[in-house]
Amino acid sequence: MQSPLYELNNVIFESGNFRPLDVKKFEVHRGTVYSISGKPGSGKTVFLDVLSRNLRHSSGEIKFESKDISQVSNSELSDQIAFVRQINKAPRWTTVESYILKVLDSYSHTRNEKKKRLARIINQMEIKHLLDRPMRKLTPGQLRWVILSAMIAADAKVLLIDEIEQHLSPDAINNLVRILYRKSNYDGITVIITTQNPEILKKIVTIFITMNSGRITSVRSAKKPRKYNKRKKPNQNNKKD
């Protein structure tokens, strides 16, 4: 049996007198899709920030690939994690195509085939019409979609998505879920998603997690085996906002 990708034991993150994260014991396994739900302020975003080491935990132990995460170099960790944050600022002087290529160039395993990966993600995410557009002129929905495209194309071991439904239409979410299904089932990517509505992810999620006040209050497996029907032709009249 493979060792977990992440192992957390008594992990606490404190900010002053506030403790937004307090996880006693949890494991993240390879090729698995996790949904993390909970009301605003429940600790979902902090959890992702700690896993990506965007925030350093105050106490406890986090292992990544069986190694204490504090001993993993920044370059090694960033090479294996792709993070779609809840709040994103558009780069000021770059086009969509240049932005995606720059992201792919930052990962050692995609650097030598970035053109091929760019072509693939253009097709998967249907963004050909955006390639020449300056990032700063995208709508919030378009910006979110382009950032998702770049991070999916990166093929990192771990894909973190904070508030997956943000700025996206129901049709866009359905298309995204199909793509994430393939990333997990065929490419073995571990996907961890925070959401206010876990029902929209029920076709792909393996483990449903609920958080409250920084604690994991519920962990349950999906009731039915994951199954995805053949991809339907997208509704061309329903664009991202």
PDB file of C-alpha atoms in Angstrom:
ATOM      1  CA  MET A   1       0.000   0.000   0.000  1.00  0.00           C
ATOM      2  CA  GLN A   2       1.279   3.442  -0.931  1.00  0.00           C
ATOM      3  CA  SER A   3       1.968   5.907   1.842  1.00  0.00           C
ATOM      4  CA  PRO A   4      -0.380   8.906   2.048  1.00  0.00           C
ATOM      5  CA  LEU A   5       0.499  11.992   0.074  1.00  0.00           C
ATOM      6  CA  TYR A   6      -0.159  14.114   3.176  1.00  0.00           C
ATOM      7  CA  GLU A   7      -0.268  13.103   6.823  1.00  0.00           C
ATOM      8  CA  LEU A   8      -1.493  15.615   9.418  1.00  0.00           C
ATOM      9  CA  ASN A   9      -1.195  15.090  13.162  1.00  0.00           C
ATOM     10  CA  ASN A  10      -2.359  17.673  15.734  1.00  0.00           C
ATOM     11  CA  VAL A  11      -1.925  20.498  13.249  1.00  0.00           C
ATOM     12  CA  ILE A  12      -2.773  23.947  14.605  1.00  0.00           C
ATOM     13  CA  PHE A  13      -2.578  27.320  12.952  1.00  0.00           C
ATOM     14  CA  GLU A  14      -2.962  30.306  15.281  1.00  0.00           C
ATOM     15  CA  SER A  15      -3.229  34.013  14.532  1.00  0.00           C
ATOM     16  CA  GLY A  16      -3.038  36.014  17.748  1.00  0.00           C
ATOM     17  CA  ASN A  17      -5.695  34.613  20.072  1.00  0.00           C
ATOM     18  CA  PHE A  18      -7.603  33.113  17.142  1.00  0.00           C
ATOM     19  CA  ARG A  19      -7.217  29.485  16.051  1.00  0.00           C
ATOM     20  CA  PRO A  20      -8.642  29.145  12.508  1.00  0.00           C
ATOM     21  CA  LEU A  21      -7.297  25.605  12.071  1.00  0.00           C
ATOM     22  CA  ASP A  22      -7.111  22.671  14.476  1.00  0.00           C
ATOM     23  CA  VAL A  23      -6.832  19.255  12.782  1.00  0.00           C
ATOM     24  CA  LYS A  24      -6.175  16.260  15.028  1.00  0.00           C
ATOM     25  CA  LYS A  25      -5.457  13.584  12.425  1.00  0.00           C
ATOM     26  CA  PHE A  26      -6.032  13.425   8.688  1.00  0.00           C
ATOM     27  CA  GLU A  27      -4.526  11.786   5.618  1.00  0.00           C
ATOM     28  CA  VAL A  28      -4.690  12.759   1.957  1.00  0.00           C
ATOM     29  CA  HIS A  29      -4.294   9.895  -0.516  1.00  0.00           C
ATOM     30  CA  ARG A  30      -3.053   9.909  -4.090  1.00  0.00           C
ATOM     31  CA  GLY A  31      -5.463  10.131  -7.005  1.00  0.00           C
ATOM     32  CA  THR A  32      -8.361  10.996  -4.718  1.00  0.00           C
ATOM     33  CA  VAL A  33     -10.830  13.877  -5.002  1.00  0.00           C
ATOM     34  CA  TYR A  34     -11.718  15.624  -1.733  1.00  0.00           C
ATOM     35  CA  SER A  35     -14.501  18.133  -1.169  1.00  0.00           C
ATOM     36  CA  ILE A  36     -14.226  20.461   1.833  1.00  0.00           C
ATOM     37  CA  SER A  37     -17.398  22.318   2.768  1.00  0.00           C
ATOM     38  CA  GLY A  38     -18.474  24.494   5.664  1.00  0.00           C
ATOM     39  CA  LYS A  39     -19.868  27.916   6.375  1.00  0.00           C
ATOM     40  CA  PRO A  40     -17.713  31.024   5.770  1.00  0.00           C
ATOM     41  CA  GLY A  41     -14.912  31.205   8.330  1.00  0.00           C
ATOM     42  CA  SER A  42     -14.938  27.460   8.994  1.00  0.00           C
ATOM     43  CA  GLY A  43     -11.253  27.079   8.082  1.00  0.00           C
ATOM     44  CA  LYS A  44     -11.477  25.782   4.512  1.00  0.00           C
ATOM     45  CA  THR A  45      -9.140  28.316   2.929  1.00  0.00           C
ATOM     46  CA  VAL A  46      -6.687  28.165   5.831  1.00  0.00           C
ATOM     47  CA  PHE A  47      -6.558  24.389   5.407  1.00  0.00           C
ATOM     48  CA  LEU A  48      -5.500  24.759   1.758  1.00  0.00           C
ATOM     49  CA  ASP A  49      -3.019  27.499   2.659  1.00  0.00           C
ATOM     50  CA  VAL A  50      -1.380  25.215   5.231  1.00  0.00           C
ATOM     51  CA  LEU A  51      -1.248  22.269   2.809  1.00  0.00           C
ATOM     52  CA  SER A  52       0.467  24.469   0.220  1.00  0.00           C
ATOM     53  CA  ARG A  53       2.664  26.024   2.922  1.00  0.00           C
ATOM     54  CA  ASN A  54       1.379  29.446   1.973  1.00  0.00           C
ATOM     55  CA  LEU A  55       0.824  29.582   5.748  1.00  0.00           C
ATOM     56  CA  ARG A  56       3.187  27.878   8.199  1.00  0.00           C
ATOM     57  CA  HIS A  57       1.342  25.834  10.797  1.00  0.00           C
ATOM     58  CA  SER A  58       1.954  26.877  14.409  1.00  0.00           C
ATOM     59  CA  SER A  59       2.327  23.380  15.851  1.00  0.00           C
ATOM     60  CA  GLY A  60       1.826  19.728  15.029  1.00  0.00           C
ATOM     61  CA  GLU A  61       3.205  17.646  12.186  1.00  0.00           C
ATOM     62  CA  ILE A  62       2.545  17.685   8.444  1.00  0.00           C
ATOM     63  CA  LYS A  63       4.226  15.126   6.224  1.00  0.00           C
ATOM     64  CA  PHE A  64       4.321  15.468   2.461  1.00  0.00           C
ATOM     65  CA  GLU A  65       5.480  12.379   0.575  1.00  0.00           C
ATOM     66  CA  SER A  66       6.482  10.875   3.968  1.00  0.00           C
ATOM     67  CA  LYS A  67       8.781  13.824   4.652  1.00  0.00           C
ATOM     68  CA  ASP A  68       8.241  16.599   7.186  1.00  0.00           C
ATOM     69  CA  ILE A  69       6.861  19.429   5.088  1.00  0.00           C
ATOM     70  CA  SER A  70       9.147  21.927   6.811  1.00  0.00           C
ATOM     71  CA  GLN A  71      12.098  20.002   5.342  1.00  0.00           C
ATOM     72  CA  VAL A  72      10.779  20.138   1.772  1.00  0.00           C
ATOM     73  CA  SER A  73      12.355  22.949  -0.240  1.00  0.00           C
ATOM     74  CA  ASN A  74      10.165  25.730  -1.618  1.00  0.00           C
ATOM     75  CA  SER A  75      11.110  24.814  -5.175  1.00  0.00           C
ATOM     76  CA  GLU A  76      10.272  21.126  -4.678  1.00  0.00           C
ATOM     77  CA  LEU A  77       6.933  21.884  -3.048  1.00  0.00           C
ATOM     78  CA  SER A  78       5.866  24.492  -5.599  1.00  0.00           C
ATOM     79  CA  ASP A  79       6.786  22.053  -8.377  1.00  0.00           C
ATOM     80  CA  GLN A  80       4.257  19.526  -7.067  1.00  0.00           C
ATOM     81  CA  ILE A  81       1.332  21.732  -6.054  1.00  0.00           C
ATOM     82  CA  ALA A  82      -0.980  23.833  -8.238  1.00  0.00           C
ATOM     83  CA  PHE A  83      -3.243  26.224  -6.329  1.00  0.00           C
ATOM     84  CA  VAL A  84      -6.258  28.098  -7.701  1.00  0.00           C
ATOM     85  CA  ARG A  85      -6.871  30.699  -5.027  1.00  0.00           C
ATOM     86  CA  GLN A  86     -10.152  32.338  -4.161  1.00  0.00           C
ATOM     87  CA  ILE A  87      -8.830  35.824  -4.896  1.00  0.00           C
ATOM     88  CA  ASN A  88      -6.731  36.381  -8.003  1.00  0.00           C
ATOM     89  CA  LYS A  89      -5.134  39.501  -9.399  1.00  0.00           C
ATOM     90  CA  ALA A  90      -4.661  39.641 -13.153  1.00  0.00           C
ATOM     91  CA  PRO A  91      -1.072  40.131 -14.352  1.00  0.00           C
ATOM     92  CA  ARG A  92      -0.959  43.588 -15.861  1.00  0.00           C
ATOM     93  CA  TRP A  93       1.208  43.212 -18.962  1.00  0.00           C
ATOM     94  CA  THR A  94       0.561  39.757 -20.395  1.00  0.00           C
ATOM     95  CA  THR A  95      -1.887  37.955 -22.653  1.00  0.00           C
ATOM     96  CA  VAL A  96      -3.775  34.788 -21.779  1.00  0.00           C
ATOM     97  CA  GLU A  97      -1.460  32.656 -23.931  1.00  0.00           C
ATOM     98  CA  SER A  98       1.685  34.176 -22.407  1.00  0.00           C
ATOM     99  CA  TYR A  99       0.315  33.708 -18.896  1.00  0.00           C
ATOM    100  CA  ILE A 100      -0.416  30.000 -19.379  1.00  0.00           C
ATOM    101  CA  LEU A 101       2.986  29.395 -20.978  1.00  0.00           C
ATOM    102  CA  LYS A 102       4.683  31.163 -18.069  1.00  0.00           C
ATOM    103  CA  VAL A 103       2.830  28.964 -15.570  1.00  0.00           C
ATOM    104  CA  LEU A 104       3.833  25.826 -17.484  1.00  0.00           C
ATOM    105  CA  ASP A 105       7.426  27.029 -17.626  1.00  0.00           C
ATOM    106  CA  SER A 106       7.480  27.204 -13.823  1.00  0.00           C
ATOM    107  CA  TYR A 107       6.935  23.416 -13.479  1.00  0.00           C
ATOM    108  CA  SER A 108       9.920  21.231 -14.283  1.00  0.00           C
ATOM    109  CA  HIS A 109       7.822  18.373 -15.697  1.00  0.00           C
ATOM    110  CA  THR A 110       5.901  20.595 -18.157  1.00  0.00           C
ATOM    111  CA  ARG A 111       8.666  22.984 -19.219  1.00  0.00           C
ATOM    112  CA  ASN A 112       9.845  20.974 -22.230  1.00  0.00           C
ATOM    113  CA  GLU A 113       6.383  20.310 -23.635  1.00  0.00           C
ATOM    114  CA  LYS A 114       4.530  23.477 -22.757  1.00  0.00           C
ATOM    115  CA  LYS A 115       3.333  24.118 -26.328  1.00  0.00           C
ATOM    116  CA  LYS A 116       1.772  20.657 -26.487  1.00  0.00           C
ATOM    117  CA  ARG A 117       0.102  21.124 -23.106  1.00  0.00           C
ATOM    118  CA  LEU A 118      -1.103  24.572 -24.098  1.00  0.00           C
ATOM    119  CA  ALA A 119      -2.787  23.154 -27.212  1.00  0.00           C
ATOM    120  CA  ARG A 120      -4.434  20.424 -25.127  1.00  0.00           C
ATOM    121  CA  ILE A 121      -5.824  22.754 -22.479  1.00  0.00           C
ATOM    122  CA  ILE A 122      -7.056  25.214 -25.122  1.00  0.00           C
ATOM    123  CA  ASN A 123      -9.194  22.413 -26.501  1.00  0.00           C
ATOM    124  CA  GLN A 124     -10.327  21.049 -23.142  1.00  0.00           C
ATOM    125  CA  MET A 125     -11.288  24.416 -21.641  1.00  0.00           C
ATOM    126  CA  GLU A 126     -12.427  26.008 -24.928  1.00  0.00           C
ATOM    127  CA  ILE A 127     -10.353  29.170 -24.537  1.00  0.00           C
ATOM    128  CA  LYS A 128      -8.996  29.682 -28.053  1.00  0.00           C
ATOM    129  CA  HIS A 129     -10.982  32.924 -28.391  1.00  0.00           C
ATOM    130  CA  LEU A 130      -9.233  34.336 -25.295  1.00  0.00           C
ATOM    131  CA  LEU A 131      -5.590  33.645 -26.158  1.00  0.00           C
ATOM    132  CA  ASP A 132      -4.706  37.105 -27.459  1.00  0.00           C
ATOM    133  CA  ARG A 133      -6.731  38.919 -24.802  1.00  0.00           C
ATOM    134  CA  PRO A 134      -4.776  40.867 -22.146  1.00  0.00           C
ATOM    135  CA  MET A 135      -5.305  39.252 -18.760  1.00  0.00           C
ATOM    136  CA  ARG A 136      -6.208  42.609 -17.209  1.00  0.00           C
ATOM    137  CA  LYS A 137      -9.171  42.950 -19.614  1.00  0.00           C
ATOM    138  CA  LEU A 138     -10.815  39.641 -18.744  1.00  0.00           C
ATOM    139  CA  THR A 139     -14.077  39.520 -16.809  1.00  0.00           C
ATOM    140  CA  PRO A 140     -13.891  37.882 -13.344  1.00  0.00           C
ATOM    141  CA  GLY A 141     -15.357  34.686 -14.794  1.00  0.00           C
ATOM    142  CA  GLN A 142     -12.934  34.614 -17.700  1.00  0.00           C
ATOM    143  CA  LEU A 143      -9.974  35.294 -15.407  1.00  0.00           C
ATOM    144  CA  ARG A 144     -11.023  32.465 -13.104  1.00  0.00           C
ATOM    145  CA  TRP A 145     -11.390  30.108 -16.075  1.00  0.00           C
ATOM    146  CA  VAL A 146      -7.973  30.968 -17.487  1.00  0.00           C
ATOM    147  CA  ILE A 147      -6.252  30.465 -14.122  1.00  0.00           C
ATOM    148  CA  LEU A 148      -8.027  27.134 -13.729  1.00  0.00           C
ATOM    149  CA  SER A 149      -6.844  26.202 -17.229  1.00  0.00           C
ATOM    150  CA  ALA A 150      -3.215  26.987 -16.422  1.00  0.00           C
ATOM    151  CA  MET A 151      -3.204  25.094 -13.124  1.00  0.00           C
ATOM    152  CA  ILE A 152      -4.931  22.046 -14.617  1.00  0.00           C
ATOM    153  CA  ALA A 153      -2.441  22.009 -17.502  1.00  0.00           C
ATOM    154  CA  ALA A 154       0.416  22.041 -14.967  1.00  0.00           C
ATOM    155  CA  ASP A 155      -0.304  18.397 -14.045  1.00  0.00           C
ATOM    156  CA  ALA A 156       1.053  18.842 -10.537  1.00  0.00           C
ATOM    157  CA  LYS A 157       0.663  15.981  -8.056  1.00  0.00           C
ATOM    158  CA  VAL A 158      -1.819  18.067  -6.065  1.00  0.00           C
ATOM    159  CA  LEU A 159      -4.430  20.473  -7.411  1.00  0.00           C
ATOM    160  CA  LEU A 160      -6.001  22.774  -4.816  1.00  0.00           C
ATOM    161  CA  ILE A 161      -9.097  24.775  -5.793  1.00  0.00           C
ATOM    162  CA  ASP A 162     -10.568  27.258  -3.336  1.00  0.00           C
ATOM    163  CA  GLU A 163     -14.323  27.958  -3.763  1.00  0.00           C
ATOM    164  CA  ILE A 164     -14.711  26.127  -7.051  1.00  0.00           C
ATOM    165  CA  GLU A 165     -18.037  27.748  -7.931  1.00  0.00           C
ATOM    166  CA  GLN A 166     -16.736  31.310  -7.711  1.00  0.00           C
ATOM    167  CA  HIS A 167     -17.572  33.368 -10.852  1.00  0.00           C
ATOM    168  CA  LEU A 168     -18.583  30.256 -12.825  1.00  0.00           C
ATOM    169  CA  SER A 169     -21.922  29.386 -14.430  1.00  0.00           C
ATOM    170  CA  PRO A 170     -23.537  25.947 -13.869  1.00  0.00           C
ATOM    171  CA  ASP A 171     -22.514  24.885 -17.392  1.00  0.00           C
ATOM    172  CA  ALA A 172     -18.913  25.942 -16.757  1.00  0.00           C
ATOM    173  CA  ILE A 173     -18.844  23.984 -13.490  1.00  0.00           C
ATOM    174  CA  ASN A 174     -20.209  20.880 -15.233  1.00  0.00           C
ATOM    175  CA  ASN A 175     -17.497  21.090 -17.886  1.00  0.00           C
ATOM    176  CA  LEU A 176     -14.845  21.651 -15.226  1.00  0.00           C
ATOM    177  CA  VAL A 177     -16.032  18.646 -13.216  1.00  0.00           C
ATOM    178  CA  ARG A 178     -15.694  16.411 -16.299  1.00  0.00           C
ATOM    179  CA  ILE A 179     -12.124  17.569 -16.798  1.00  0.00           C
ATOM    180  CA  LEU A 180     -11.241  17.055 -13.133  1.00  0.00           C
ATOM    181  CA  TYR A 181     -12.711  13.560 -13.296  1.00  0.00           C
ATOM    182  CA  ARG A 182     -10.210  12.666 -15.995  1.00  0.00           C
ATOM    183  CA  LYS A 183      -7.325  14.326 -14.135  1.00  0.00           C
ATOM    184  CA  SER A 184      -8.012  12.179 -11.105  1.00  0.00           C
ATOM    185  CA  ASN A 185      -9.007   8.884 -12.723  1.00  0.00           C
ATOM    186  CA  TYR A 186      -6.621   8.804 -15.666  1.00  0.00           C
ATOM    187  CA  ASP A 187      -3.710  11.015 -14.604  1.00  0.00           C
ATOM    188  CA  GLY A 188      -3.709  10.153 -10.889  1.00  0.00           C
ATOM    189  CA  ILE A 189      -3.860  13.773  -9.732  1.00  0.00           C
ATOM    190  CA  THR A 190      -5.002  14.418  -6.155  1.00  0.00           C
ATOM    191  CA  VAL A 191      -7.653  17.149  -6.140  1.00  0.00           C
ATOM    192  CA  ILE A 192      -8.765  19.047  -3.030  1.00  0.00           C
ATOM    193  CA  ILE A 193     -11.674  21.439  -3.526  1.00  0.00           C
ATOM    194  CA  THR A 194     -13.431  23.805  -1.153  1.00  0.00           C
ATOM    195  CA  THR A 195     -17.041  24.630  -1.857  1.00  0.00           C
ATOM    196  CA  GLN A 196     -20.235  25.979  -0.341  1.00  0.00           C
ATOM    197  CA  ASN A 197     -22.217  23.378  -2.265  1.00  0.00           C
ATOM    198  CA  PRO A 198     -20.688  19.866  -2.286  1.00  0.00           C
ATOM    199  CA  GLU A 199     -23.648  18.544  -4.295  1.00  0.00           C
ATOM    200  CA  ILE A 200     -22.190  20.028  -7.479  1.00  0.00           C
ATOM    201  CA  LEU A 201     -19.182  17.715  -7.053  1.00  0.00           C
ATOM    202  CA  LYS A 202     -20.963  14.475  -6.190  1.00  0.00           C
ATOM    203  CA  LYS A 203     -20.047  12.802  -9.516  1.00  0.00           C
ATOM    204  CA  ILE A 204     -16.314  13.030  -8.867  1.00  0.00           C
ATOM    205  CA  VAL A 205     -15.693  13.337  -5.124  1.00  0.00           C
ATOM    206  CA  THR A 206     -14.343  10.324  -3.235  1.00  0.00           C
ATOM    207  CA  ILE A 207     -14.241  11.887   0.235  1.00  0.00           C
ATOM    208  CA  PHE A 208     -16.580  14.593   1.567  1.00  0.00           C
ATOM    209  CA  ILE A 209     -15.198  16.672   4.442  1.00  0.00           C
ATOM    210  CA  THR A 210     -17.114  19.167   6.563  1.00  0.00           C
ATOM    211  CA  MET A 211     -15.342  21.816   8.642  1.00  0.00           C
ATOM    212  CA  ASN A 212     -16.519  24.068  11.448  1.00  0.00           C
ATOM    213  CA  SER A 213     -14.476  26.529  13.528  1.00  0.00           C
ATOM    214  CA  GLY A 214     -11.238  25.198  12.088  1.00  0.00           C
ATOM    215  CA  ARG A 215     -12.002  21.573  12.902  1.00  0.00           C
ATOM    216  CA  ILE A 216     -12.922  18.641  10.697  1.00  0.00           C
ATOM    217  CA  THR A 217     -16.342  17.632  11.973  1.00  0.00           C
ATOM    218  CA  SER A 218     -17.289  15.044   9.365  1.00  0.00           C
ATOM    219  CA  VAL A 219     -15.510  12.748   6.906  1.00  0.00           C
ATOM    220  CA  ARG A 220     -17.566  10.468   4.679  1.00  0.00           C
ATOM    221  CA  SER A 221     -16.963   8.438   1.565  1.00  0.00           C
ATOM    222  CA  ALA A 222     -19.065   8.824  -1.550  1.00  0.00           C
ATOM    223  CA  LYS A 223     -22.026   6.430  -1.393  1.00  0.00           C
ATOM    224  CA  LYS A 224     -21.836   5.294  -5.014  1.00  0.00           C
ATOM    225  CA  PRO A 225     -18.868   4.477  -7.257  1.00  0.00           C
ATOM    226  CA  ARG A 226     -17.929   7.434  -9.400  1.00  0.00           C
ATOM    227  CA  LYS A 227     -19.257   7.259 -12.937  1.00  0.00           C
ATOM    228  CA  TYR A 228     -19.232   9.867 -15.638  1.00  0.00           C
ATOM    229  CA  ASN A 229     -21.242   9.744 -18.823  1.00  0.00           C
ATOM    230  CA  LYS A 230     -19.811  10.620 -22.199  1.00  0.00           C
ATOM    231  CA  ARG A 231     -19.198  14.338 -22.452  1.00  0.00           C
ATOM    232  CA  LYS A 232     -22.133  16.253 -23.859  1.00  0.00           C
ATOM    233  CA  LYS A 233     -21.641  18.991 -26.381  1.00  0.00           C
ATOM    234  CA  PRO A 234     -21.454  22.272 -24.415  1.00  0.00           C
ATOM    235  CA  ASN A 235     -24.125  24.904 -24.831  1.00  0.00           C
ATOM    236  CA  GLN A 236     -22.393  27.537 -26.924  1.00  0.00           C
ATOM    237  CA  ASN A 237     -24.905  30.173 -25.860  1.00  0.00           C
ATOM    238  CA  ASN A 238     -23.942  29.903 -22.198  1.00  0.00           C
ATOM    239  CA  LYS A 239     -20.598  31.696 -21.889  1.00  0.00           C
ATOM    240  CA  LYS A 240     -18.574  32.362 -18.770  1.00  0.00           C
ATOM    241  CA  ASP A 241     -19.437  35.815 -17.431  1.00  0.00           C
TER     242      ASP A 241
END
